[in-house]
């Protein structure tokens, strides 16, 4: 497992959230930064943009975990979508 804690900053005017590795907490990666932005899209849809840059460092151990870190980063938009859709479904159920 790779340990890290993220500091997040919400930017409501930009409809975005920025995150960074919190270096005051225990962390196994050298540096990390990213964003998630939500915008209205055609019709009643939403466009979500996501980006992240991560420096996991150097060395033999890092070369072993690099593919897992990359895979986890690529899963974040999927997890976000699943979470939001679950919340919307719960709201619809509660309003019935």
Short mmCIF file of N, CA and C in Angstrom, two decimals:
data_model
loop_
_atom_site.label_atom_id
_atom_site.label_comp_id
_atom_site.label_asym_id
_atom_site.label_seq_id
_atom_site.Cartn_x
_atom_site.Cartn_y
_atom_site.Cartn_z
N UNK A 1 0.82 -1.19 0.00
CA UNK A 1 0.00 0.00 0.00
C UNK A 1 0.87 1.25 0.00
N UNK A 2 0.38 2.28 -0.64
CA UNK A 2 1.06 3.57 -0.69
C UNK A 2 0.26 4.53 0.19
N UNK A 3 0.95 5.16 1.15
CA UNK A 3 0.28 6.07 2.08
C UNK A 3 0.47 7.52 1.64
N UNK A 4 -0.61 8.29 1.77
CA UNK A 4 -0.54 9.73 1.56
C UNK A 4 -1.84 10.36 2.02
N UNK A 5 -1.78 11.63 2.33
CA UNK A 5 -2.95 12.41 2.71
C UNK A 5 -3.01 13.59 1.76
N UNK A 6 -4.20 13.91 1.29
CA UNK A 6 -4.36 15.03 0.37
C UNK A 6 -4.97 16.23 1.08
N UNK A 7 -4.46 17.41 0.76
CA UNK A 7 -5.09 18.67 1.15
C UNK A 7 -5.97 19.07 -0.02
N UNK A 8 -7.20 19.42 0.25
CA UNK A 8 -8.10 19.82 -0.83
C UNK A 8 -8.56 21.26 -0.63
N UNK A 9 -8.74 21.94 -1.74
CA UNK A 9 -9.25 23.30 -1.73
C UNK A 9 -10.41 23.37 -2.72
N UNK A 10 -11.58 23.73 -2.21
CA UNK A 10 -12.73 23.91 -3.09
C UNK A 10 -12.71 25.32 -3.65
N UNK A 11 -13.00 25.44 -4.94
CA UNK A 11 -13.07 26.72 -5.62
C UNK A 11 -14.44 26.83 -6.28
N UNK A 12 -15.48 27.18 -5.49
CA UNK A 12 -16.85 27.19 -6.00
C UNK A 12 -17.05 28.06 -7.24
N UNK A 13 -16.40 29.22 -7.29
CA UNK A 13 -16.56 30.11 -8.45
C UNK A 13 -16.09 29.45 -9.74
N UNK A 14 -15.10 28.57 -9.62
CA UNK A 14 -14.57 27.87 -10.79
C UNK A 14 -15.17 26.48 -10.94
N UNK A 15 -16.05 26.12 -9.99
CA UNK A 15 -16.64 24.78 -9.97
C UNK A 15 -15.55 23.71 -9.99
N UNK A 16 -14.56 23.91 -9.13
CA UNK A 16 -13.45 22.97 -9.14
C UNK A 16 -12.92 22.69 -7.73
N UNK A 17 -12.11 21.67 -7.67
CA UNK A 17 -11.41 21.30 -6.45
C UNK A 17 -9.96 21.01 -6.84
N UNK A 18 -9.04 21.54 -6.06
CA UNK A 18 -7.61 21.30 -6.29
C UNK A 18 -7.11 20.49 -5.11
N UNK A 19 -6.23 19.53 -5.37
CA UNK A 19 -5.68 18.73 -4.28
C UNK A 19 -4.17 18.61 -4.41
N UNK A 20 -3.51 18.46 -3.24
CA UNK A 20 -2.05 18.33 -3.16
C UNK A 20 -1.72 17.33 -2.07
N UNK A 21 -0.56 16.70 -2.19
CA UNK A 21 -0.08 15.84 -1.11
C UNK A 21 0.22 16.72 0.09
N UNK A 22 -0.26 16.30 1.25
CA UNK A 22 0.00 17.01 2.50
C UNK A 22 1.32 16.51 3.06
N UNK A 23 2.37 17.31 2.91
CA UNK A 23 3.71 16.89 3.34
C UNK A 23 3.89 16.92 4.85
N UNK A 24 2.92 17.45 5.58
CA UNK A 24 3.01 17.43 7.05
C UNK A 24 2.54 16.08 7.61
N UNK A 25 1.96 15.25 6.75
CA UNK A 25 1.50 13.91 7.15
C UNK A 25 2.42 12.85 6.53
N UNK A 26 2.36 11.65 7.08
CA UNK A 26 3.15 10.54 6.53
C UNK A 26 2.76 10.32 5.06
N UNK A 27 3.75 10.17 4.21
CA UNK A 27 3.47 9.97 2.79
C UNK A 27 4.58 9.15 2.13
N UNK A 28 4.19 8.31 1.19
CA UNK A 28 5.12 7.45 0.47
C UNK A 28 5.41 7.95 -0.94
N UNK A 29 4.84 9.07 -1.33
CA UNK A 29 5.13 9.63 -2.64
C UNK A 29 5.80 10.99 -2.46
N UNK A 30 6.66 11.34 -3.39
CA UNK A 30 7.45 12.57 -3.27
C UNK A 30 6.59 13.82 -3.39
N UNK A 31 5.70 13.82 -4.38
CA UNK A 31 4.86 15.00 -4.61
C UNK A 31 3.64 14.60 -5.42
N UNK A 32 2.59 15.38 -5.30
CA UNK A 32 1.39 15.11 -6.08
C UNK A 32 0.49 16.33 -6.08
N UNK A 33 -0.18 16.54 -7.19
CA UNK A 33 -1.08 17.67 -7.36
C UNK A 33 -2.14 17.27 -8.38
N UNK A 34 -3.33 17.83 -8.25
CA UNK A 34 -4.35 17.55 -9.24
C UNK A 34 -5.56 18.43 -9.08
N UNK A 35 -6.53 18.18 -9.94
CA UNK A 35 -7.76 18.98 -9.92
C UNK A 35 -8.92 18.13 -10.42
N UNK A 36 -10.12 18.57 -10.07
CA UNK A 36 -11.35 18.03 -10.62
C UNK A 36 -12.26 19.23 -10.84
N UNK A 37 -12.83 19.30 -12.03
CA UNK A 37 -13.68 20.44 -12.37
C UNK A 37 -14.99 19.93 -12.95
N UNK A 38 -16.09 20.57 -12.58
CA UNK A 38 -17.42 20.18 -13.03
C UNK A 38 -18.04 21.35 -13.79
N UNK A 39 -18.56 21.05 -15.00
CA UNK A 39 -19.19 22.11 -15.80
C UNK A 39 -20.50 21.60 -16.40
N UNK A 40 -21.47 22.51 -16.55
CA UNK A 40 -22.69 22.11 -17.26
C UNK A 40 -22.33 21.73 -18.70
N UNK A 41 -23.07 20.80 -19.25
CA UNK A 41 -22.83 20.35 -20.61
C UNK A 41 -24.16 20.33 -21.35
N UNK A 42 -24.16 19.89 -22.55
CA UNK A 42 -25.36 19.88 -23.39
C UNK A 42 -26.54 19.24 -22.68
N UNK A 43 -27.69 19.86 -22.87
CA UNK A 43 -28.90 19.31 -22.27
C UNK A 43 -28.82 19.35 -20.75
N UNK A 44 -29.10 18.24 -20.15
CA UNK A 44 -29.11 18.14 -18.69
C UNK A 44 -27.91 17.32 -18.22
N UNK A 45 -26.79 17.46 -18.89
CA UNK A 45 -25.61 16.64 -18.60
C UNK A 45 -24.53 17.47 -17.93
N UNK A 46 -23.51 16.78 -17.45
CA UNK A 46 -22.40 17.42 -16.75
C UNK A 46 -21.10 16.88 -17.31
N UNK A 47 -20.12 17.76 -17.48
CA UNK A 47 -18.79 17.37 -17.93
C UNK A 47 -17.84 17.49 -16.74
N UNK A 48 -17.13 16.41 -16.44
CA UNK A 48 -16.17 16.40 -15.34
C UNK A 48 -14.77 16.27 -15.93
N UNK A 49 -13.88 17.21 -15.57
CA UNK A 49 -12.48 17.16 -16.00
C UNK A 49 -11.63 16.77 -14.79
N UNK A 50 -10.64 15.94 -15.03
CA UNK A 50 -9.77 15.46 -13.96
C UNK A 50 -8.34 15.43 -14.47
N UNK A 51 -7.42 15.86 -13.63
CA UNK A 51 -6.01 15.77 -13.98
C UNK A 51 -5.18 15.58 -12.72
N UNK A 52 -4.08 14.87 -12.85
CA UNK A 52 -3.20 14.66 -11.69
C UNK A 52 -1.77 14.45 -12.17
N UNK A 53 -0.84 15.01 -11.42
CA UNK A 53 0.59 14.79 -11.63
C UNK A 53 1.14 14.23 -10.33
N UNK A 54 1.86 13.13 -10.43
CA UNK A 54 2.39 12.49 -9.23
C UNK A 54 3.84 12.11 -9.45
N UNK A 55 4.69 12.45 -8.49
CA UNK A 55 6.09 12.03 -8.49
C UNK A 55 6.24 11.04 -7.35
N UNK A 56 6.35 9.77 -7.68
CA UNK A 56 6.44 8.76 -6.63
C UNK A 56 7.87 8.47 -6.23
N UNK A 57 8.82 9.17 -6.82
CA UNK A 57 10.21 9.01 -6.41
C UNK A 57 10.97 8.05 -7.29
N UNK A 58 12.12 7.59 -6.78
CA UNK A 58 13.03 6.71 -7.52
C UNK A 58 13.30 5.44 -6.71
N UNK A 59 13.95 4.51 -7.35
CA UNK A 59 14.40 3.31 -6.64
C UNK A 59 13.69 2.05 -7.08
N UNK A 60 14.18 0.94 -6.55
CA UNK A 60 13.66 -0.37 -6.92
C UNK A 60 12.20 -0.52 -6.48
N UNK A 61 11.91 -0.16 -5.24
CA UNK A 61 10.54 -0.28 -4.73
C UNK A 61 9.58 0.54 -5.59
N UNK A 62 10.00 1.73 -5.93
CA UNK A 62 9.15 2.62 -6.73
C UNK A 62 8.87 2.02 -8.10
N UNK A 63 9.87 1.40 -8.70
CA UNK A 63 9.66 0.79 -10.02
C UNK A 63 8.65 -0.35 -9.94
N UNK A 64 8.54 -0.96 -8.77
CA UNK A 64 7.57 -2.04 -8.58
C UNK A 64 6.16 -1.50 -8.43
N UNK A 65 6.00 -0.40 -7.69
CA UNK A 65 4.65 0.12 -7.42
C UNK A 65 4.14 1.10 -8.47
N UNK A 66 5.03 1.58 -9.35
CA UNK A 66 4.62 2.58 -10.35
C UNK A 66 3.38 2.17 -11.14
N UNK A 67 3.30 0.94 -11.67
CA UNK A 67 2.09 0.55 -12.42
C UNK A 67 0.82 0.60 -11.56
N UNK A 68 0.92 0.23 -10.29
CA UNK A 68 -0.26 0.25 -9.41
C UNK A 68 -0.71 1.68 -9.16
N UNK A 69 0.23 2.59 -8.98
CA UNK A 69 -0.12 4.00 -8.76
C UNK A 69 -0.80 4.56 -10.01
N UNK A 70 -0.25 4.27 -11.16
CA UNK A 70 -0.85 4.74 -12.42
C UNK A 70 -2.27 4.21 -12.57
N UNK A 71 -2.45 2.92 -12.28
CA UNK A 71 -3.77 2.31 -12.39
C UNK A 71 -4.76 2.96 -11.43
N UNK A 72 -4.32 3.22 -10.20
CA UNK A 72 -5.20 3.87 -9.21
C UNK A 72 -5.59 5.27 -9.65
N UNK A 73 -4.65 6.02 -10.21
CA UNK A 73 -4.97 7.38 -10.68
C UNK A 73 -6.03 7.35 -11.77
N UNK A 74 -5.93 6.38 -12.66
CA UNK A 74 -6.88 6.29 -13.76
C UNK A 74 -8.26 5.83 -13.29
N UNK A 75 -8.36 5.26 -12.11
CA UNK A 75 -9.65 4.82 -11.57
C UNK A 75 -10.42 5.96 -10.89
N UNK A 76 -9.76 7.03 -10.52
CA UNK A 76 -10.41 8.09 -9.75
C UNK A 76 -11.65 8.64 -10.46
N UNK A 77 -11.61 8.97 -11.75
CA UNK A 77 -12.85 9.46 -12.39
C UNK A 77 -13.99 8.45 -12.32
N UNK A 78 -13.69 7.17 -12.46
CA UNK A 78 -14.72 6.13 -12.36
C UNK A 78 -15.33 6.11 -10.96
N UNK A 79 -14.48 6.15 -9.93
CA UNK A 79 -14.99 6.14 -8.55
C UNK A 79 -15.83 7.39 -8.28
N UNK A 80 -15.40 8.52 -8.78
CA UNK A 80 -16.15 9.77 -8.60
C UNK A 80 -17.52 9.66 -9.26
N UNK A 81 -17.55 9.17 -10.48
CA UNK A 81 -18.81 9.01 -11.21
C UNK A 81 -19.75 8.07 -10.46
N UNK A 82 -19.22 6.95 -10.00
CA UNK A 82 -20.03 5.97 -9.27
C UNK A 82 -20.59 6.59 -7.98
N UNK A 83 -19.77 7.36 -7.28
CA UNK A 83 -20.21 8.01 -6.04
C UNK A 83 -21.33 9.01 -6.32
N UNK A 84 -21.12 9.87 -7.31
CA UNK A 84 -22.12 10.90 -7.63
C UNK A 84 -23.43 10.25 -8.08
N UNK A 85 -23.35 9.25 -8.94
CA UNK A 85 -24.57 8.59 -9.40
C UNK A 85 -25.29 7.90 -8.25
N UNK A 86 -24.55 7.35 -7.30
CA UNK A 86 -25.16 6.74 -6.12
C UNK A 86 -25.88 7.77 -5.26
N UNK A 87 -25.26 8.94 -5.11
CA UNK A 87 -25.88 10.01 -4.32
C UNK A 87 -27.16 10.51 -5.00
N UNK A 88 -27.13 10.64 -6.31
CA UNK A 88 -28.32 11.09 -7.05
C UNK A 88 -29.43 10.05 -6.92
N UNK A 89 -29.08 8.78 -7.04
CA UNK A 89 -30.09 7.72 -6.90
C UNK A 89 -30.70 7.75 -5.51
N UNK A 90 -29.88 7.97 -4.49
CA UNK A 90 -30.39 8.04 -3.11
C UNK A 90 -31.32 9.23 -2.94
N UNK A 91 -30.98 10.36 -3.52
CA UNK A 91 -31.84 11.55 -3.44
C UNK A 91 -33.19 11.29 -4.11
N UNK A 92 -33.15 10.62 -5.25
CA UNK A 92 -34.40 10.33 -5.96
C UNK A 92 -35.27 9.38 -5.14
N UNK A 93 -34.65 8.39 -4.52
CA UNK A 93 -35.38 7.42 -3.70
C UNK A 93 -36.00 8.11 -2.49
N UNK A 94 -35.24 9.00 -1.86
CA UNK A 94 -35.73 9.72 -0.68
C UNK A 94 -36.90 10.64 -1.01
N UNK A 95 -36.94 11.14 -2.24
CA UNK A 95 -38.00 12.09 -2.59
C UNK A 95 -39.29 11.40 -3.01
N UNK A 96 -39.27 10.09 -3.10
CA UNK A 96 -40.50 9.36 -3.50
C UNK A 96 -41.46 9.20 -2.37
#
